[in-house]
Every structure is written in C-alpha cells, then in structure tokens.
PDB file of C-alpha atoms and ligand atoms in Angstrom:
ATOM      1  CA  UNK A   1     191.876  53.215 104.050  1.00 74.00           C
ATOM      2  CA  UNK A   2     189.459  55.184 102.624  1.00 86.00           C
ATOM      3  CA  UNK A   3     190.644  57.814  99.913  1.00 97.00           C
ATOM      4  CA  UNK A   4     189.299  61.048 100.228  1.00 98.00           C
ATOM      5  CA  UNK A   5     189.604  63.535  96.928  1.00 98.00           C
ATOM      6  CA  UNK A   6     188.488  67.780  96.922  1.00 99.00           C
ATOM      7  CA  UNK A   7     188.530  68.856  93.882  1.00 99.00           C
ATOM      8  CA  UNK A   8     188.166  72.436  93.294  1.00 98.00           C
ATOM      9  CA  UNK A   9     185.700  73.760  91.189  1.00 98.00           C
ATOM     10  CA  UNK A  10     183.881  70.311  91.106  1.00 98.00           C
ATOM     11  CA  UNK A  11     180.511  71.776  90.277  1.00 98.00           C
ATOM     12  CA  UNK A  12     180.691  72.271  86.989  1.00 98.00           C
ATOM     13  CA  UNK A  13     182.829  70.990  83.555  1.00 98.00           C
ATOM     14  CA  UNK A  14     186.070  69.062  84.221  1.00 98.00           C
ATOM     15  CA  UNK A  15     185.638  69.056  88.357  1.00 98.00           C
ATOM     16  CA  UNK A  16     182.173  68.011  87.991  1.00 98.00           C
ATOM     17  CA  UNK A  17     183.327  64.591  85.405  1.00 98.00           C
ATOM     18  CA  UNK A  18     186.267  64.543  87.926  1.00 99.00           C
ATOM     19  CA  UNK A  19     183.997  63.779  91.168  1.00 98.00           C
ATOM     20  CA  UNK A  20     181.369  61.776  89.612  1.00 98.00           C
ATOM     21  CA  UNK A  21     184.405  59.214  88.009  1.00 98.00           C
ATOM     22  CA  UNK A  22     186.395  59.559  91.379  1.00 98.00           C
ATOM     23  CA  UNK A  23     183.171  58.362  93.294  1.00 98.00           C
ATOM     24  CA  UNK A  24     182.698  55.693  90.869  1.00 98.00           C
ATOM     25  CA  UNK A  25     186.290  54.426  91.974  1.00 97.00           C
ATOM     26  CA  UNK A  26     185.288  54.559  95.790  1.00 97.00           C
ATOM     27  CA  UNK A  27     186.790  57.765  96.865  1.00 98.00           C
ATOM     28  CA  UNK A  28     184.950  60.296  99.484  1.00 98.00           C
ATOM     29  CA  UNK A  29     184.638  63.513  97.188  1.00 98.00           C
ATOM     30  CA  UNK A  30     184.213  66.728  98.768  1.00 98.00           C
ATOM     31  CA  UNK A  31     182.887  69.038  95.181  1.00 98.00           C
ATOM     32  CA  UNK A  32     184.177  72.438  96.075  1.00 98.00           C
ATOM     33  CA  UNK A  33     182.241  75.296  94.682  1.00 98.00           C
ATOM     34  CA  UNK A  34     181.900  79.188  94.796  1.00 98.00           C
ATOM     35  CA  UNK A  35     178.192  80.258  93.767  1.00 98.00           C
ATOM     36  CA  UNK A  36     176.579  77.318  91.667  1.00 98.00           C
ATOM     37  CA  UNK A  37     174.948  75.440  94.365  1.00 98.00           C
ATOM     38  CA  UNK A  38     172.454  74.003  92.483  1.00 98.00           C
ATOM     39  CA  UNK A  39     174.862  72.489  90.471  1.00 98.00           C
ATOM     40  CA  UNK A  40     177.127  71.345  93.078  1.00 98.00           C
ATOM     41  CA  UNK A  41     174.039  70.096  94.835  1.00 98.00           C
ATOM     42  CA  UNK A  42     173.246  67.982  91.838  1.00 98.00           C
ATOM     43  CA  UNK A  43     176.579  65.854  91.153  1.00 98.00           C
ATOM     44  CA  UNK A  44     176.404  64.943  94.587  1.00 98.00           C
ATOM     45  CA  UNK A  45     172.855  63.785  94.604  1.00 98.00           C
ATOM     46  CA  UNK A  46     174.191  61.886  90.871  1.00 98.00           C
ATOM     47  CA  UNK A  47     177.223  60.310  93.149  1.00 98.00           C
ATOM     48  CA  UNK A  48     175.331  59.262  95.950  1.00 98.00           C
ATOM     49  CA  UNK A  49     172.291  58.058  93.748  1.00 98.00           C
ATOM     50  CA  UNK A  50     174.896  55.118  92.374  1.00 97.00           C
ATOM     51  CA  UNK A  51     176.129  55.066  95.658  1.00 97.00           C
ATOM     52  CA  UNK A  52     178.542  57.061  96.389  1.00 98.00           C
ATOM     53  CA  UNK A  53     179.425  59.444  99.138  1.00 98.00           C
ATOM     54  CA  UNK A  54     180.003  62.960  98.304  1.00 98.00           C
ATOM     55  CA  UNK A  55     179.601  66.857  99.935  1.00 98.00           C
ATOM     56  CA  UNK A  56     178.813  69.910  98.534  1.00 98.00           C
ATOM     57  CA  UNK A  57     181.194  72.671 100.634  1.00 98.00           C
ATOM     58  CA  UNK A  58     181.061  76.618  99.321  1.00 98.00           C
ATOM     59  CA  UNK A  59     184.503  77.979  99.188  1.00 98.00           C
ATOM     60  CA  UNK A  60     186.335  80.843  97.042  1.00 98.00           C
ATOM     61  CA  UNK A  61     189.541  79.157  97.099  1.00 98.00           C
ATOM     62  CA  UNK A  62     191.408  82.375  95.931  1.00 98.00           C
ATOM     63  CA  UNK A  63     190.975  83.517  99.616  1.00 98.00           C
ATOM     64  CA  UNK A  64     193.099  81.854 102.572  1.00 98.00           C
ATOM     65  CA  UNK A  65     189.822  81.743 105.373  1.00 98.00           C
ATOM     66  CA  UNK A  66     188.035  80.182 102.702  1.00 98.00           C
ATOM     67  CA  UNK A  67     190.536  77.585 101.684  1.00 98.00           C
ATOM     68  CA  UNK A  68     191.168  77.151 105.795  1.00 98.00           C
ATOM     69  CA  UNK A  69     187.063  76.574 106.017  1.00 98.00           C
ATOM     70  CA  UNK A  70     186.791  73.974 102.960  1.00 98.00           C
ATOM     71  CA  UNK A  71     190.106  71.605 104.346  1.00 98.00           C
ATOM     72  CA  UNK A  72     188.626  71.866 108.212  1.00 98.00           C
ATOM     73  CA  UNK A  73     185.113  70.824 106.555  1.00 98.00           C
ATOM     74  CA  UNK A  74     186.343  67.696 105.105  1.00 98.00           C
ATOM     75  CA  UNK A  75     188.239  67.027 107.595  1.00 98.00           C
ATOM     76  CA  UNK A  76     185.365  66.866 110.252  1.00 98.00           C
ATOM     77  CA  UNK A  77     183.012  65.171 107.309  1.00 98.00           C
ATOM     78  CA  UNK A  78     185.190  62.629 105.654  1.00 98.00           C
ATOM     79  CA  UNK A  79     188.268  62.569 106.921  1.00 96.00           C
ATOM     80  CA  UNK A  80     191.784  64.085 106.009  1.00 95.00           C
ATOM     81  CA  UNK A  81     191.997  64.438 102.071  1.00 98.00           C
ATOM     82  CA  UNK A  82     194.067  61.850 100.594  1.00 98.00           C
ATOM     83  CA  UNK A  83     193.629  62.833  97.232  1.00 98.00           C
ATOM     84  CA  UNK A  84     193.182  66.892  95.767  1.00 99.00           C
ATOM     85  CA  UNK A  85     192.692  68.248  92.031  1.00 99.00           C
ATOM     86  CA  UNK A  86     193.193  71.939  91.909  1.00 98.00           C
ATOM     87  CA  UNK A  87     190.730  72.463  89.435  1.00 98.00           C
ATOM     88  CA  UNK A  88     188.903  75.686  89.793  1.00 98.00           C
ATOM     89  CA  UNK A  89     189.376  78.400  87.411  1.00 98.00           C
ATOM     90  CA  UNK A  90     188.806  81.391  85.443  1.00 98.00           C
ATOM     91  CA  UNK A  91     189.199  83.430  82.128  1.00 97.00           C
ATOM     92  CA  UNK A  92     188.250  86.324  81.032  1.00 97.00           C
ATOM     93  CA  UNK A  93     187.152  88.130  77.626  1.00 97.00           C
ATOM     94  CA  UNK A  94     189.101  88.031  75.169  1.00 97.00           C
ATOM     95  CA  UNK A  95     191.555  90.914  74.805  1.00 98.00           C
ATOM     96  CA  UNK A  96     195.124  91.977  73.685  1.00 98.00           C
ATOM     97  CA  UNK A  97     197.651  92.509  76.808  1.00 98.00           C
ATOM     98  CA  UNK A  98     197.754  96.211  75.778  1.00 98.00           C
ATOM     99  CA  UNK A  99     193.996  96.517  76.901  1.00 98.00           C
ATOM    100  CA  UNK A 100     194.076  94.603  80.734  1.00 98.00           C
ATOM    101  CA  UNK A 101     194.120  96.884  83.525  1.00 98.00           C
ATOM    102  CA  UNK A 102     196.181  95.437  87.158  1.00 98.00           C
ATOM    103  CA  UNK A 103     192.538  94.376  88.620  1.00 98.00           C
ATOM    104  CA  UNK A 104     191.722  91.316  85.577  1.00 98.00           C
ATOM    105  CA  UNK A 105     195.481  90.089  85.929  1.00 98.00           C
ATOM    106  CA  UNK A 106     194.984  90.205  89.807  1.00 98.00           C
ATOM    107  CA  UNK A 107     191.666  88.144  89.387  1.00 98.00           C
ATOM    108  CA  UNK A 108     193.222  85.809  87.104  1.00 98.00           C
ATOM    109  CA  UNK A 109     196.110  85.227  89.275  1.00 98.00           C
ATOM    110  CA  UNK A 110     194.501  84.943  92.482  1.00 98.00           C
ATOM    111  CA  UNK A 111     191.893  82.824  91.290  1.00 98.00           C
ATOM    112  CA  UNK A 112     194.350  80.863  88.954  1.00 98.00           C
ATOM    113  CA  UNK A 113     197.315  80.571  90.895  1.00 98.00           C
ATOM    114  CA  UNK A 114     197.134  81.597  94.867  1.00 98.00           C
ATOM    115  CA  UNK A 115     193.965  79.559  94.971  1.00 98.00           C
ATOM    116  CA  UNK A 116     196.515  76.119  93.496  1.00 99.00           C
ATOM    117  CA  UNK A 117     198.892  77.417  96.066  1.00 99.00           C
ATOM    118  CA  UNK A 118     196.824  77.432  99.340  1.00 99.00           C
ATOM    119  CA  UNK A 119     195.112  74.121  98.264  1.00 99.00           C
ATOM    120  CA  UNK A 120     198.319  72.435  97.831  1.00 99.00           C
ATOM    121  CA  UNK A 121     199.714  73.813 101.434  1.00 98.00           C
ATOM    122  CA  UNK A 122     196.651  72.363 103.404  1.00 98.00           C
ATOM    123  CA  UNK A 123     196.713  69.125 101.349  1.00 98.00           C
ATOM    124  CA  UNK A 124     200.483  68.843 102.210  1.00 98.00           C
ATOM    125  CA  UNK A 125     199.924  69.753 105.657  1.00 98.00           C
ATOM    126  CA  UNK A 126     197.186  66.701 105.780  1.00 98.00           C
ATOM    127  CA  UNK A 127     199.248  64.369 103.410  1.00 98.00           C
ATOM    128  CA  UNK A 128     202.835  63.993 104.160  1.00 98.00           C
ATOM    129  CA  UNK A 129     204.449  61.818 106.069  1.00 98.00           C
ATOM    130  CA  UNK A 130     206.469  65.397 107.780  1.00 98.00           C
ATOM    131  CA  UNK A 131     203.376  66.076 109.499  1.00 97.00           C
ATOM    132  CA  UNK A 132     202.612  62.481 110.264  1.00 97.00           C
ATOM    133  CA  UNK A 133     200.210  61.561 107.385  1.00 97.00           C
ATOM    134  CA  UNK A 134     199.862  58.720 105.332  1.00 97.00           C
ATOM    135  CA  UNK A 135     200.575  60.339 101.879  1.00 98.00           C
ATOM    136  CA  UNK A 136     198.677  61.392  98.357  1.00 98.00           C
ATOM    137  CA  UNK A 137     198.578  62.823  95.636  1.00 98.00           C
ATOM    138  CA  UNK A 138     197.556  65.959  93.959  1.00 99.00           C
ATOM    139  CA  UNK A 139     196.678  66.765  90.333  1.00 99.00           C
ATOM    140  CA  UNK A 140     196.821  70.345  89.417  1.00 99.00           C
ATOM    141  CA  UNK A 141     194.481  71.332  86.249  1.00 98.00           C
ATOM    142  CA  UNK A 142     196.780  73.270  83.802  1.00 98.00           C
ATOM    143  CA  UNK A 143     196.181  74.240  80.529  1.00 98.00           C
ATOM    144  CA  UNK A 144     197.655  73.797  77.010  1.00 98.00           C
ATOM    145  CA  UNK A 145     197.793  77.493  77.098  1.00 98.00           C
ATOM    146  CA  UNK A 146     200.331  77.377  79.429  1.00 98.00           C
ATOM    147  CA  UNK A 147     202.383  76.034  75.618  1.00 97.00           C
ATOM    148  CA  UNK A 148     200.686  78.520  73.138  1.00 97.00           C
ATOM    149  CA  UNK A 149     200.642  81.294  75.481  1.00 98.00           C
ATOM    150  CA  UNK A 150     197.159  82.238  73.747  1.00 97.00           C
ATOM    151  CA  UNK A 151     198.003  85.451  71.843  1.00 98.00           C
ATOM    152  CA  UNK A 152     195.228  87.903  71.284  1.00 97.00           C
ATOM    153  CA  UNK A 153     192.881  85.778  73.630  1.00 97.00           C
ATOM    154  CA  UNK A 154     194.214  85.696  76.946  1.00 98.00           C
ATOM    155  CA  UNK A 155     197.733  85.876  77.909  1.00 98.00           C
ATOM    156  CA  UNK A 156     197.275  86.399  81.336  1.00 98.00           C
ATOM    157  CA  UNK A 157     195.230  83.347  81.483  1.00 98.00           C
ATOM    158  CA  UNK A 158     198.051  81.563  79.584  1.00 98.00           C
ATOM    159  CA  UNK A 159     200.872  83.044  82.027  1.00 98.00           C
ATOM    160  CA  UNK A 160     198.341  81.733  85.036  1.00 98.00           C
ATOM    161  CA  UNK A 161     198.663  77.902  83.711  1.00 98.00           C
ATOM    162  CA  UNK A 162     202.591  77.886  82.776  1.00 98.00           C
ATOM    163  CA  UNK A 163     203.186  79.129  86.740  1.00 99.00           C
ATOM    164  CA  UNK A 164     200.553  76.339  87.579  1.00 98.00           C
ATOM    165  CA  UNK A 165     203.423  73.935  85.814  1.00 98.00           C
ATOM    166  CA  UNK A 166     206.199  75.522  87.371  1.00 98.00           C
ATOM    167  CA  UNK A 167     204.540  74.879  91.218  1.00 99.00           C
ATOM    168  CA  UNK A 168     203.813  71.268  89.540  1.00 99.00           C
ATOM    169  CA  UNK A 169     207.752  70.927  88.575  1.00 98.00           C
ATOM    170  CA  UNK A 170     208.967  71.919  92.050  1.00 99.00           C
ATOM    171  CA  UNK A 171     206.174  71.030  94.449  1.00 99.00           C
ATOM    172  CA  UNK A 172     206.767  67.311  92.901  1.00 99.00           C
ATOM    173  CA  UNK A 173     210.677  67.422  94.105  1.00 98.00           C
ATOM    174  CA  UNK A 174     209.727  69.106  97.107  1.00 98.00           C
ATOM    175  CA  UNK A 175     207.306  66.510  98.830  1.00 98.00           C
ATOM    176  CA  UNK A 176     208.950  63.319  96.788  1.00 98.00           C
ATOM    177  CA  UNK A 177     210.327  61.648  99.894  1.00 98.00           C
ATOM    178  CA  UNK A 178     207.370  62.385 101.919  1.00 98.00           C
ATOM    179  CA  UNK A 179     204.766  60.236 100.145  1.00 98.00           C
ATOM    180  CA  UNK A 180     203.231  62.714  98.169  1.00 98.00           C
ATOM    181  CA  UNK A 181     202.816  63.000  94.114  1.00 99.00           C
ATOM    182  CA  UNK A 182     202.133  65.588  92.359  1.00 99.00           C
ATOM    183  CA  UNK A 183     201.182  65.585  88.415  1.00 99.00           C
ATOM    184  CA  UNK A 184     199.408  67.820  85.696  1.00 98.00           C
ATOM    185  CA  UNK A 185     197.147  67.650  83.315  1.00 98.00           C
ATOM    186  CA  UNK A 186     196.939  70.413  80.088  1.00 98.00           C
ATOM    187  CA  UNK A 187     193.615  70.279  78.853  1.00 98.00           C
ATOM    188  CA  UNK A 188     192.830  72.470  75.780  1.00 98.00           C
ATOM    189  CA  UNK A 189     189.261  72.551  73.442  1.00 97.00           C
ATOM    190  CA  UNK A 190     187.257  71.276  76.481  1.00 98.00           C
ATOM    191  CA  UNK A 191     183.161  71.439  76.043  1.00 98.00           C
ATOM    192  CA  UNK A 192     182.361  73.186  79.186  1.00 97.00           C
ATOM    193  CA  UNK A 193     180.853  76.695  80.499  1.00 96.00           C
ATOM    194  CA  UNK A 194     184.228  78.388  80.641  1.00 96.00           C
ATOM    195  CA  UNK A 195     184.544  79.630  76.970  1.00 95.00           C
ATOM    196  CA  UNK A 196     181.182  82.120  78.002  1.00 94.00           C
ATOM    197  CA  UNK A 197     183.399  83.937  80.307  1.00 94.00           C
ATOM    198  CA  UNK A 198     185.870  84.698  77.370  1.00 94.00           C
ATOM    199  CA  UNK A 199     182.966  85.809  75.405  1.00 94.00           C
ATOM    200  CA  UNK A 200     182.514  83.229  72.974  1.00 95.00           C
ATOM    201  CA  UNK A 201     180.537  80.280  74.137  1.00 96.00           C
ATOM    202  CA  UNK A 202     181.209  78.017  70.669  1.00 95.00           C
ATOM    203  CA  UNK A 203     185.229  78.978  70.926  1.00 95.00           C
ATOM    204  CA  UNK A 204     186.232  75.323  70.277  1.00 97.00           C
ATOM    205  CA  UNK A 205     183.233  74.144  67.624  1.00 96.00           C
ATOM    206  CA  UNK A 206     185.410  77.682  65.917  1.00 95.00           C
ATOM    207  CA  UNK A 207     188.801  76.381  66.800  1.00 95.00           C
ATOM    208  CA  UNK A 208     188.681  72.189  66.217  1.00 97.00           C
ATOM    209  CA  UNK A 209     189.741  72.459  62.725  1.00 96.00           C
ATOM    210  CA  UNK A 210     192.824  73.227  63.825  1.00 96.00           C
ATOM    211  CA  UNK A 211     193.020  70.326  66.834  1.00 98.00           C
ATOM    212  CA  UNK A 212     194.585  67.172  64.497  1.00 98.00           C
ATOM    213  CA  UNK A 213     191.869  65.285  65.934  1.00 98.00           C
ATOM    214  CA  UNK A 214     189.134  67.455  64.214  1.00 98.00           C
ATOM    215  CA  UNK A 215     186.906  67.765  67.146  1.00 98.00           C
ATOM    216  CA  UNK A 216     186.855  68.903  70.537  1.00 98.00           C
ATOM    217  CA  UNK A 217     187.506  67.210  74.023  1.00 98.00           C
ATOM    218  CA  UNK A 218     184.991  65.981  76.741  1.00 98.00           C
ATOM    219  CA  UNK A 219     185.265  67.034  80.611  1.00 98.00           C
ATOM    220  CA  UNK A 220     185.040  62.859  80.970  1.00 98.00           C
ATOM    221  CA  UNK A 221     188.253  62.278  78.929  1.00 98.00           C
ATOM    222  CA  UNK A 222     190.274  65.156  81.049  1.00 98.00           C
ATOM    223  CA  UNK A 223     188.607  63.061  84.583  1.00 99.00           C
ATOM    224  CA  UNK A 224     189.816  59.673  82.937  1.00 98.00           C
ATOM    225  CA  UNK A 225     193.598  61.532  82.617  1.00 98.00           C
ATOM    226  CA  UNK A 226     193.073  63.119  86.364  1.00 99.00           C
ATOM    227  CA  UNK A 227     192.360  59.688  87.526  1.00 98.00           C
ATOM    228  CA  UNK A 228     195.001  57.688  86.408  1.00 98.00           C
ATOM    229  CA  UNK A 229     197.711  59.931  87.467  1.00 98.00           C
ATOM    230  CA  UNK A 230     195.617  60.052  90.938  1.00 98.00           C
ATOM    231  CA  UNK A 231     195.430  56.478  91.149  1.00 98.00           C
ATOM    232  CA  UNK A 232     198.303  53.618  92.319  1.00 97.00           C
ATOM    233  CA  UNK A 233     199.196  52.952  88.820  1.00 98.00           C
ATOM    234  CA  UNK A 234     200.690  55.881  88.507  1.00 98.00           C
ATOM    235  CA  UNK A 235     202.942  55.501  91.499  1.00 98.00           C
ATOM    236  CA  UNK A 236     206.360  56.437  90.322  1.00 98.00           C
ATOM    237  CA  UNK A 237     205.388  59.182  88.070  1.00 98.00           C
ATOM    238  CA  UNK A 238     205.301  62.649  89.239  1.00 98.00           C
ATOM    239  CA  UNK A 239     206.259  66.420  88.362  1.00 98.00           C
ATOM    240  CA  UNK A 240     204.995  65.343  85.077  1.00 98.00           C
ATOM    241  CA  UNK A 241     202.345  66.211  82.851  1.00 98.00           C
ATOM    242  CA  UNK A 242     199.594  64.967  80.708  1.00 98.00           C
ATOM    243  CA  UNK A 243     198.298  66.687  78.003  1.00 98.00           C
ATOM    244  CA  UNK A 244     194.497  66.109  76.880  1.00 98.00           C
ATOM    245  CA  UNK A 245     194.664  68.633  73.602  1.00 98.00           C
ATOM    246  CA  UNK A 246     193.405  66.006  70.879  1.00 98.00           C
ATOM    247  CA  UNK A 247     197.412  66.401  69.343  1.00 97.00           C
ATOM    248  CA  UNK A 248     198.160  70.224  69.488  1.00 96.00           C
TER     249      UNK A 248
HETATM  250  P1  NAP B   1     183.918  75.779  84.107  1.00 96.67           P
HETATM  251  O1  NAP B   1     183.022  74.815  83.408  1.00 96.67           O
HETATM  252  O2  NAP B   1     183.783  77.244  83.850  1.00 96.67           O
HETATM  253  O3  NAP B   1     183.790  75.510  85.691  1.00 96.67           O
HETATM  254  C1  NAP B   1     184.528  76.289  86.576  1.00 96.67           C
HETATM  255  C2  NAP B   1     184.387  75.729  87.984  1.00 96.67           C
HETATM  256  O4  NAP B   1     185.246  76.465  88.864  1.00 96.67           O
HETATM  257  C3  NAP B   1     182.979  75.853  88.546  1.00 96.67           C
HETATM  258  O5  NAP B   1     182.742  74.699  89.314  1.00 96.67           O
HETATM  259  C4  NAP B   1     183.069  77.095  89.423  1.00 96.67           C
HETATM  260  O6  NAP B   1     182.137  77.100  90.492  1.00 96.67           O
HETATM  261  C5  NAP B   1     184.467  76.957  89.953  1.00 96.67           C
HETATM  262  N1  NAP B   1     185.106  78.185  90.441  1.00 96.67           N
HETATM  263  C6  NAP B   1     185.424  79.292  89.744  1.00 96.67           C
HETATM  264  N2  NAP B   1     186.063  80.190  90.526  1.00 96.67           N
HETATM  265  C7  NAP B   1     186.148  79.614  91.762  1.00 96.67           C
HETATM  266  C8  NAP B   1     186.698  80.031  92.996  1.00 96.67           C
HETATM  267  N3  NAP B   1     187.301  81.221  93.152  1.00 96.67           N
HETATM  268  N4  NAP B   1     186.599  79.193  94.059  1.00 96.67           N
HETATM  269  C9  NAP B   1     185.998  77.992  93.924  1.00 96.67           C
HETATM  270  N5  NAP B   1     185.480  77.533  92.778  1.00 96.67           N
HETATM  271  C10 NAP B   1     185.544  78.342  91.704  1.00 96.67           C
HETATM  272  O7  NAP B   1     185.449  75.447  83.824  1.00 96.67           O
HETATM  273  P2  NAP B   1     186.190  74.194  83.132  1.00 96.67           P
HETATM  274  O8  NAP B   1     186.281  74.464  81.673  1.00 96.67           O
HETATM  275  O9  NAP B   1     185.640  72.909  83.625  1.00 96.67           O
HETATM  276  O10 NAP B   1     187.658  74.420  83.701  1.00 96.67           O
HETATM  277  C11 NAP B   1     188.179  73.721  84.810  1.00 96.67           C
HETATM  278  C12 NAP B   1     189.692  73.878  84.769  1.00 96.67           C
HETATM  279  O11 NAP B   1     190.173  73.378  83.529  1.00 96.67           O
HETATM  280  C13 NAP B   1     190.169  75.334  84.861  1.00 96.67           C
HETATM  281  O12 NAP B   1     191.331  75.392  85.663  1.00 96.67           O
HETATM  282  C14 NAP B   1     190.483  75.670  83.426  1.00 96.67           C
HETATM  283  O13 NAP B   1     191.447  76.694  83.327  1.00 96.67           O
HETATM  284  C15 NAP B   1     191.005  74.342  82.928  1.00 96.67           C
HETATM  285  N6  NAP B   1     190.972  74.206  81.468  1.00 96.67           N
HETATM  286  C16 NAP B   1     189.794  74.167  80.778  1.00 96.67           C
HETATM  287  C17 NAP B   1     189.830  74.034  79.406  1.00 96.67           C
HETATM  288  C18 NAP B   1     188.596  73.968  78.556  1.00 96.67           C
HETATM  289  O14 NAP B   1     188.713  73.940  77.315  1.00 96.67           O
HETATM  290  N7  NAP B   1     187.403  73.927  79.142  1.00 96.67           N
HETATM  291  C19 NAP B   1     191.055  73.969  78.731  1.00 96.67           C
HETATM  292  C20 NAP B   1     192.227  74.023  79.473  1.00 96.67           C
HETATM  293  C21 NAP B   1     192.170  74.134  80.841  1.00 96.67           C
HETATM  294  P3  NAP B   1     180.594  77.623  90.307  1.00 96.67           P
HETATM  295  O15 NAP B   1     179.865  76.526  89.569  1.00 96.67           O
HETATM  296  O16 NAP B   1     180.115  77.810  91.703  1.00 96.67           O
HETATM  297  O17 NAP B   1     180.670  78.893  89.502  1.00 96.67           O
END
C-alpha cells in the first residue's frame, strides 16, 4: 500500500527537507502551506521532477475548517494519510514574558499547539484501526526549547513545544493498540527562515559556539530524524523523542 505523508508547514525549512526526503522514499506527500505558494509550488515541482508525486494544498492549520479542508483534499487526491508530521510553526520577536500581551501567546498557541491537535484528530480518525484504518504514524516537530524554556527570547514559544511533548507522551499511549505511533523530534540551531520572525535572522551563526558541535543544524538532518522514526524500523518505538540539537 501506498504511504501517504502531510506534513505541515512543508513549504519551507524542515517541512520542505521533510517532503522532498519522504518522496524520495516513495511516499505520496501532500506539502501543506499557509501563504508561500511559490514555494510550496516549487518542492513539489523538485519531487515530481525525480519522480515523485506530491500536492501543494493551502491550509492555516490553526483553524478547524481549514484543517477539515486540507485532510478531505488528500483524501480525494491521494488517498487517506498514512503518515503526518505536524510541522508548521511560529515564533515571535524576541521579548521578556513581562512585555507579551494575551493576543502573541494566543497566536503562538493556536498556531503551535491547536494546529498539532486538530492534525493529529483527523490523522487518527483516518489511521486507526477504531475507525477501521490500516494504521500510521505521526511525528510531531518539537523543539529543544521545550528543555531550555528559552529565557529572555521566547518563553511562550518554549511553553508551546513542551505541551507539543506532553500530547506526544499521551497521544502515544492513547492510540498504541490501534496501530498508530507517535514520536518527536526537538530540533534546536536549525538554518531556516524562522529566526527572521524572532528578529534576528543570523540567531544560530550568534548562538553555535555554545552548541558542542560548534556549528549549526541543517533542515535535511532534522528530515533524516523525521524519517526514521516515520519509517518500519522504528516500529516499536513510540511516545519518544529525538533530539537533533548538535549535543545541547
Ligand atoms: P520556517 O522555515 O519558518 O517555515 C515555517 C513553515 O510553516 C512554512 O512552510 C510556513 O508556510 C508554515 N506555516 C506557518 N504557519 C502556518 C499555519 N498557521 N498553517 C500552515 N502552515 C504554516 O520554520 P522551520 O524553522 O522550518 O520550523 C519548522 C518547525 O520546526 C516549527 O515547528 C519550529 O518550531 C520547529 N523548530 C525549528 C527550529 C529551527 O532552529 N529552525 C528549532 C526547533 C524547532 P508559508 O511558507 O506559507 O509561510
């Protein structure tokens, strides 16, 4: 059977290395964006220039119609998901908690953590063996700030990842028996776009001296972590975690 992955957030950074090395391992990706269509547009035309099949669907998935809109779309254009990454999310600039007003940490945790949420329900819904499916697996994208809590940066953003554990901890037990696995990875010091959005665009070129590895990550080594736990050879692990952080 063919496996089908959405990842969230798939147009850019860690989704977008997570859907091109998914459809170089044969699954169907659907590469879920909000506003970027250009660059969704483009991974897919990489993936299905070495062959691959791939969509592009446009979907806040902090907002339940949306979420409802992206599942039904896959469902009609490549079949019932098999596989999901909750990938998509956001920071803001940087900031003490004494300075964030109720309408960042609402954005950060509906786009952080109800998005994960309402992914996870329709994959479920689609997956287990409850609702007469054949089973999957989902990886939810965490962060190593979910550990360090990220003083004087973003705590809210931090507070967003460690719940995005939590739901990995007991969604895991929950759907166990029903054919379902579901894993984490904590990324940290990641070259990608997101860093802009916290107002410093070179954050971890600043911060590797302090990453025992002495350099930062690449989205491709967070995909090759996503992957495994994904794939069959991780079959009895799950509620667990995987930390890509170079050693912090
Ligand atoms: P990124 O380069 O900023 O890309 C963010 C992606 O999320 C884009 O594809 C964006 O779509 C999409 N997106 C944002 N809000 C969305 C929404 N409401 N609905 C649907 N899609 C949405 O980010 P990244 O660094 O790859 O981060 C990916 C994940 O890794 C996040 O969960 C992040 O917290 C986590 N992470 C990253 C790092 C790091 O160092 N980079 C470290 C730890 C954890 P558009 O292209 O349409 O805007």
């Amino acid at each position: 059977m063919r496996q089908v992955l959405i990842v969230t957030g798939g147009s850019r950074g860690i989704g977008a290395a997570t859907a091109r090395l998914a459809a170089q391992r044969d699954y169907a990706v659907c590469v879920n964006y909000i506003r970027n269509q250009a660059a969704a547009e483009a991974v897919v035309k990489q993936i299905e220039q070495a062959g691959g099949t791939a969509i592009a669907v446009a979907a806040d998935v902090s907002l339940e119609p949306e979420v409802a809109h992206l599942f039904e779309s896959v469902d009609k254009a490549l079949g019932p998901v098999t596989a999901l990454v909750n990938n998509a999310g956001i920071l803001e600039r940087q900031m003490r908690l004494d300075e964030m007003d109720a309408e960042r940490l609402n954005r950060i945790f509906t786009t952080n953590i109800t998005s994960y949420f309402l992914c996870a329900r329709e994959a479920v819904r689609r997956m287990s063996t409850k609702y007469g499916g054949a089973g999957g697996a989902i990886v939810n994208v965490s962060s190593g700030a979910a550990r360090s809590g990220s003083p004087g940066e973003y705590v809210d953003y931090a507070a967003s990842k460690g719940a995005i554990d939590t739901l990995t901890i007991g969604l895991a037990k929950e759907v166990a028996n029903e054919r379902i696995r579901v894993n984490g990875v904590r990324p940290a010091f990641i070259y990608t776009d997101i860093h802009a959005s916290g107002g410093e665009p070179n954050r971890v070129d600043r911060v590797k001296q302090f990453v025992p590895m002495k350099r930062g990550g690449q989205a491709e080594e967070v995909a090759a972590a996503i992957l495994w736990l994904l794939s069959a050879e991780a079959s009895y692990s799950t509620g667990t975690f995987i930390d890509v952080t170079g050693g912090v």
